[in-house]
């Protein structure tokens, strides 16, 4: 069957552009601008962008280590067994707490409750960190919440003792 026959069949006896829409169809352009061609272009652009950002991804992964910021906290002899000492780390605006436990271990955490940022205090009798705002309790050994509204553990401050002086050397946020 000829192409003219189909065109005559779809043509109405009017000169309105809206009724004679078959005149603007071009088979070559339909094949050029179809859904498959669009998807191929989109996938190609995505792969190109992904490859272009690959060097930056590698650079970000290699620089993941935080530069150690070593700050002197106190002398070990100045902190008695089963007591706490407040200090700031890594900046002067961020409070922290150092605890020398009954077992003579040193633990340090950020001194802000993970619930509403209230300060935490060391309770000797129960050997816990207490947030008095909403009665949140944290384990001194791990920093994990034991009771109350806090759901996340306190960020751990890494310590080093050298020549009888305690240093804060890094901060570790752990979410399990």
mmCIF file of C-alpha atoms in Angstrom:
data_model
loop_
_atom_site.group_PDB
_atom_site.id
_atom_site.type_symbol
_atom_site.label_atom_id
_atom_site.label_comp_id
_atom_site.label_asym_id
_atom_site.label_seq_id
_atom_site.Cartn_x
_atom_site.Cartn_y
_atom_site.Cartn_z
ATOM 1 C CA UNK A 1 0.000 0.000 0.000
ATOM 2 C CA UNK A 2 1.238 3.403 -0.790
ATOM 3 C CA UNK A 3 2.074 6.118 1.689
ATOM 4 C CA UNK A 4 -0.307 8.528 -0.034
ATOM 5 C CA UNK A 5 -3.261 6.309 0.730
ATOM 6 C CA UNK A 6 -2.646 6.553 4.519
ATOM 7 C CA UNK A 7 -2.128 10.292 4.335
ATOM 8 C CA UNK A 8 -5.395 10.739 2.440
ATOM 9 C CA UNK A 9 -7.197 8.541 4.930
ATOM 10 C CA UNK A 10 -6.042 10.701 7.887
ATOM 11 C CA UNK A 11 -6.565 14.016 6.131
ATOM 12 C CA UNK A 12 -9.806 15.857 6.701
ATOM 13 C CA UNK A 13 -11.374 18.394 4.451
ATOM 14 C CA UNK A 14 -10.085 21.358 6.374
ATOM 15 C CA UNK A 15 -7.046 23.548 6.296
ATOM 16 C CA UNK A 16 -6.702 23.738 10.105
ATOM 17 C CA UNK A 17 -3.211 22.884 11.292
ATOM 18 C CA UNK A 18 -4.538 21.041 14.327
ATOM 19 C CA UNK A 19 -6.453 18.473 12.308
ATOM 20 C CA UNK A 20 -3.796 17.757 9.676
ATOM 21 C CA UNK A 21 -1.043 16.776 12.139
ATOM 22 C CA UNK A 22 0.227 13.907 10.013
ATOM 23 C CA UNK A 23 1.987 16.389 7.744
ATOM 24 C CA UNK A 24 4.540 17.310 10.418
ATOM 25 C CA UNK A 25 5.660 13.725 11.130
ATOM 26 C CA UNK A 26 9.076 12.821 9.879
ATOM 27 C CA UNK A 27 10.172 9.213 10.281
ATOM 28 C CA UNK A 28 13.884 10.069 10.317
ATOM 29 C CA UNK A 29 13.464 12.519 13.214
ATOM 30 C CA UNK A 30 11.332 10.013 15.134
ATOM 31 C CA UNK A 31 14.151 7.486 15.039
ATOM 32 C CA UNK A 32 16.734 10.128 15.967
ATOM 33 C CA UNK A 33 14.842 11.586 18.974
ATOM 34 C CA UNK A 34 13.259 8.568 20.638
ATOM 35 C CA UNK A 35 13.288 7.322 24.207
ATOM 36 C CA UNK A 36 16.150 4.879 23.643
ATOM 37 C CA UNK A 37 18.405 7.617 22.278
ATOM 38 C CA UNK A 38 17.573 9.833 25.248
ATOM 39 C CA UNK A 39 18.388 7.061 27.735
ATOM 40 C CA UNK A 40 21.681 6.306 25.968
ATOM 41 C CA UNK A 41 22.630 9.968 26.213
ATOM 42 C CA UNK A 42 21.652 10.160 29.893
ATOM 43 C CA UNK A 43 23.647 7.033 30.787
ATOM 44 C CA UNK A 44 26.644 8.283 28.812
ATOM 45 C CA UNK A 45 26.543 11.643 30.597
ATOM 46 C CA UNK A 46 26.278 9.923 33.996
ATOM 47 C CA UNK A 47 29.285 7.709 33.299
ATOM 48 C CA UNK A 48 31.291 10.690 32.060
ATOM 49 C CA UNK A 49 30.497 12.705 35.197
ATOM 50 C CA UNK A 50 31.314 9.735 37.408
ATOM 51 C CA UNK A 51 34.692 9.246 35.751
ATOM 52 C CA UNK A 52 35.415 12.979 35.957
ATOM 53 C CA UNK A 53 34.909 12.963 39.751
ATOM 54 C CA UNK A 54 36.960 9.799 40.345
ATOM 55 C CA UNK A 55 40.245 11.634 41.106
ATOM 56 C CA UNK A 56 38.481 13.801 43.703
ATOM 57 C CA UNK A 57 36.950 10.732 45.345
ATOM 58 C CA UNK A 58 40.362 9.109 45.648
ATOM 59 C CA UNK A 59 41.819 12.277 47.106
ATOM 60 C CA UNK A 60 39.022 12.544 49.681
ATOM 61 C CA UNK A 61 39.499 8.936 50.782
ATOM 62 C CA UNK A 62 43.251 9.294 51.252
ATOM 63 C CA UNK A 63 42.875 12.483 53.329
ATOM 64 C CA UNK A 64 40.262 10.942 55.618
ATOM 65 C CA UNK A 65 42.571 10.915 58.631
ATOM 66 C CA UNK A 66 42.136 13.895 60.883
ATOM 67 C CA UNK A 67 45.267 15.787 61.643
ATOM 68 C CA UNK A 68 46.125 15.118 65.263
ATOM 69 C CA UNK A 69 45.605 18.147 67.392
ATOM 70 C CA UNK A 70 47.574 17.479 70.575
ATOM 71 C CA UNK A 71 46.459 19.459 73.627
ATOM 72 C CA UNK A 72 47.840 19.160 77.140
ATOM 73 C CA UNK A 73 45.067 18.469 79.642
ATOM 74 C CA UNK A 74 46.684 18.008 83.045
ATOM 75 C CA UNK A 75 49.386 16.209 84.978
ATOM 76 C CA UNK A 76 48.503 12.644 85.879
ATOM 77 C CA UNK A 77 49.539 13.228 89.504
ATOM 78 C CA UNK A 78 47.031 16.110 89.813
ATOM 79 C CA UNK A 79 44.007 13.907 89.078
ATOM 80 C CA UNK A 80 43.124 11.631 92.002
ATOM 81 C CA UNK A 81 41.685 8.151 91.565
ATOM 82 C CA UNK A 82 37.875 8.074 91.031
ATOM 83 C CA UNK A 83 37.531 11.736 90.056
ATOM 84 C CA UNK A 84 36.815 13.927 87.040
ATOM 85 C CA UNK A 85 38.471 16.943 85.482
ATOM 86 C CA UNK A 86 36.833 19.379 83.022
ATOM 87 C CA UNK A 87 38.782 20.779 80.056
ATOM 88 C CA UNK A 88 38.132 21.962 76.505
ATOM 89 C CA UNK A 89 39.002 20.077 73.331
ATOM 90 C CA UNK A 90 39.605 20.521 70.376
ATOM 91 C CA UNK A 91 38.713 24.213 70.671
ATOM 92 C CA UNK A 92 38.079 26.456 73.673
ATOM 93 C CA UNK A 93 34.331 26.384 72.896
ATOM 94 C CA UNK A 94 33.925 22.610 73.201
ATOM 95 C CA UNK A 95 33.790 21.305 76.790
ATOM 96 C CA UNK A 96 35.144 17.865 77.647
ATOM 97 C CA UNK A 97 35.473 15.700 80.737
ATOM 98 C CA UNK A 98 38.380 13.497 81.816
ATOM 99 C CA UNK A 99 37.657 10.688 84.284
ATOM 100 C CA UNK A 100 40.189 8.679 86.252
ATOM 101 C CA UNK A 101 38.173 5.594 87.178
ATOM 102 C CA UNK A 102 38.361 3.400 90.268
ATOM 103 C CA UNK A 103 40.529 1.029 88.221
ATOM 104 C CA UNK A 104 42.917 3.970 87.534
ATOM 105 C CA UNK A 105 41.982 4.020 83.832
ATOM 106 C CA UNK A 106 41.689 7.346 81.995
ATOM 107 C CA UNK A 107 38.581 8.064 79.930
ATOM 108 C CA UNK A 108 37.637 11.330 78.227
ATOM 109 C CA UNK A 109 34.451 12.343 76.426
ATOM 110 C CA UNK A 110 32.802 15.449 75.064
ATOM 111 C CA UNK A 111 30.971 17.058 77.948
ATOM 112 C CA UNK A 112 27.653 17.500 76.131
ATOM 113 C CA UNK A 113 24.772 15.080 76.414
ATOM 114 C CA UNK A 114 23.830 13.691 73.004
ATOM 115 C CA UNK A 115 20.166 14.368 73.757
ATOM 116 C CA UNK A 116 19.967 18.157 74.280
ATOM 117 C CA UNK A 117 23.609 19.197 74.762
ATOM 118 C CA UNK A 118 23.384 19.606 78.560
ATOM 119 C CA UNK A 119 26.649 19.098 80.472
ATOM 120 C CA UNK A 120 27.335 15.678 81.969
ATOM 121 C CA UNK A 121 28.829 15.075 85.406
ATOM 122 C CA UNK A 122 30.745 12.176 86.905
ATOM 123 C CA UNK A 123 28.865 10.387 89.705
ATOM 124 C CA UNK A 124 31.421 8.581 91.892
ATOM 125 C CA UNK A 125 28.926 6.510 93.856
ATOM 126 C CA UNK A 126 27.417 4.844 90.785
ATOM 127 C CA UNK A 127 30.462 5.284 88.529
ATOM 128 C CA UNK A 128 28.376 6.781 85.686
ATOM 129 C CA UNK A 129 28.164 10.016 83.745
ATOM 130 C CA UNK A 130 24.913 11.796 84.551
ATOM 131 C CA UNK A 131 23.018 14.359 82.507
ATOM 132 C CA UNK A 132 20.816 16.137 85.072
ATOM 133 C CA UNK A 133 18.514 17.771 82.488
ATOM 134 C CA UNK A 134 16.503 14.609 81.739
ATOM 135 C CA UNK A 135 18.269 12.017 83.912
ATOM 136 C CA UNK A 136 20.356 10.494 81.167
ATOM 137 C CA UNK A 137 23.033 8.034 82.284
ATOM 138 C CA UNK A 138 26.153 7.082 80.319
ATOM 139 C CA UNK A 139 28.575 4.226 80.953
ATOM 140 C CA UNK A 140 31.964 5.620 82.054
ATOM 141 C CA UNK A 141 33.893 2.813 80.357
ATOM 142 C CA UNK A 142 32.259 3.080 76.915
ATOM 143 C CA UNK A 143 30.309 6.345 76.796
ATOM 144 C CA UNK A 144 27.171 4.448 75.718
ATOM 145 C CA UNK A 145 23.785 5.562 77.094
ATOM 146 C CA UNK A 146 22.428 3.362 79.872
ATOM 147 C CA UNK A 147 19.144 5.095 80.751
ATOM 148 C CA UNK A 148 17.103 8.158 79.916
ATOM 149 C CA UNK A 149 16.419 9.852 76.606
ATOM 150 C CA UNK A 150 19.950 9.857 75.039
ATOM 151 C CA UNK A 151 20.169 7.408 72.147
ATOM 152 C CA UNK A 152 23.782 7.975 70.999
ATOM 153 C CA UNK A 153 27.036 7.529 72.840
ATOM 154 C CA UNK A 154 29.274 10.407 73.885
ATOM 155 C CA UNK A 155 32.100 11.183 71.445
ATOM 156 C CA UNK A 156 35.326 9.670 72.768
ATOM 157 C CA UNK A 157 38.423 11.817 73.147
ATOM 158 C CA UNK A 158 41.599 9.850 72.532
ATOM 159 C CA UNK A 159 44.311 10.277 75.142
ATOM 160 C CA UNK A 160 48.058 9.823 75.425
ATOM 161 C CA UNK A 161 50.146 9.947 78.594
ATOM 162 C CA UNK A 162 53.738 11.000 78.161
ATOM 163 C CA UNK A 163 56.161 11.885 80.975
ATOM 164 C CA UNK A 164 53.297 12.082 83.467
ATOM 165 C CA UNK A 165 51.288 14.559 81.362
ATOM 166 C CA UNK A 166 47.902 13.677 79.848
ATOM 167 C CA UNK A 167 47.305 14.844 76.268
ATOM 168 C CA UNK A 168 44.141 14.834 74.166
ATOM 169 C CA UNK A 169 45.143 13.734 70.676
ATOM 170 C CA UNK A 170 41.926 13.115 68.762
ATOM 171 C CA UNK A 171 38.193 12.691 68.848
ATOM 172 C CA UNK A 172 36.249 9.655 67.743
ATOM 173 C CA UNK A 173 32.523 9.591 67.072
ATOM 174 C CA UNK A 174 31.220 6.043 67.122
ATOM 175 C CA UNK A 175 27.701 5.052 66.131
ATOM 176 C CA UNK A 176 26.748 1.420 66.435
#
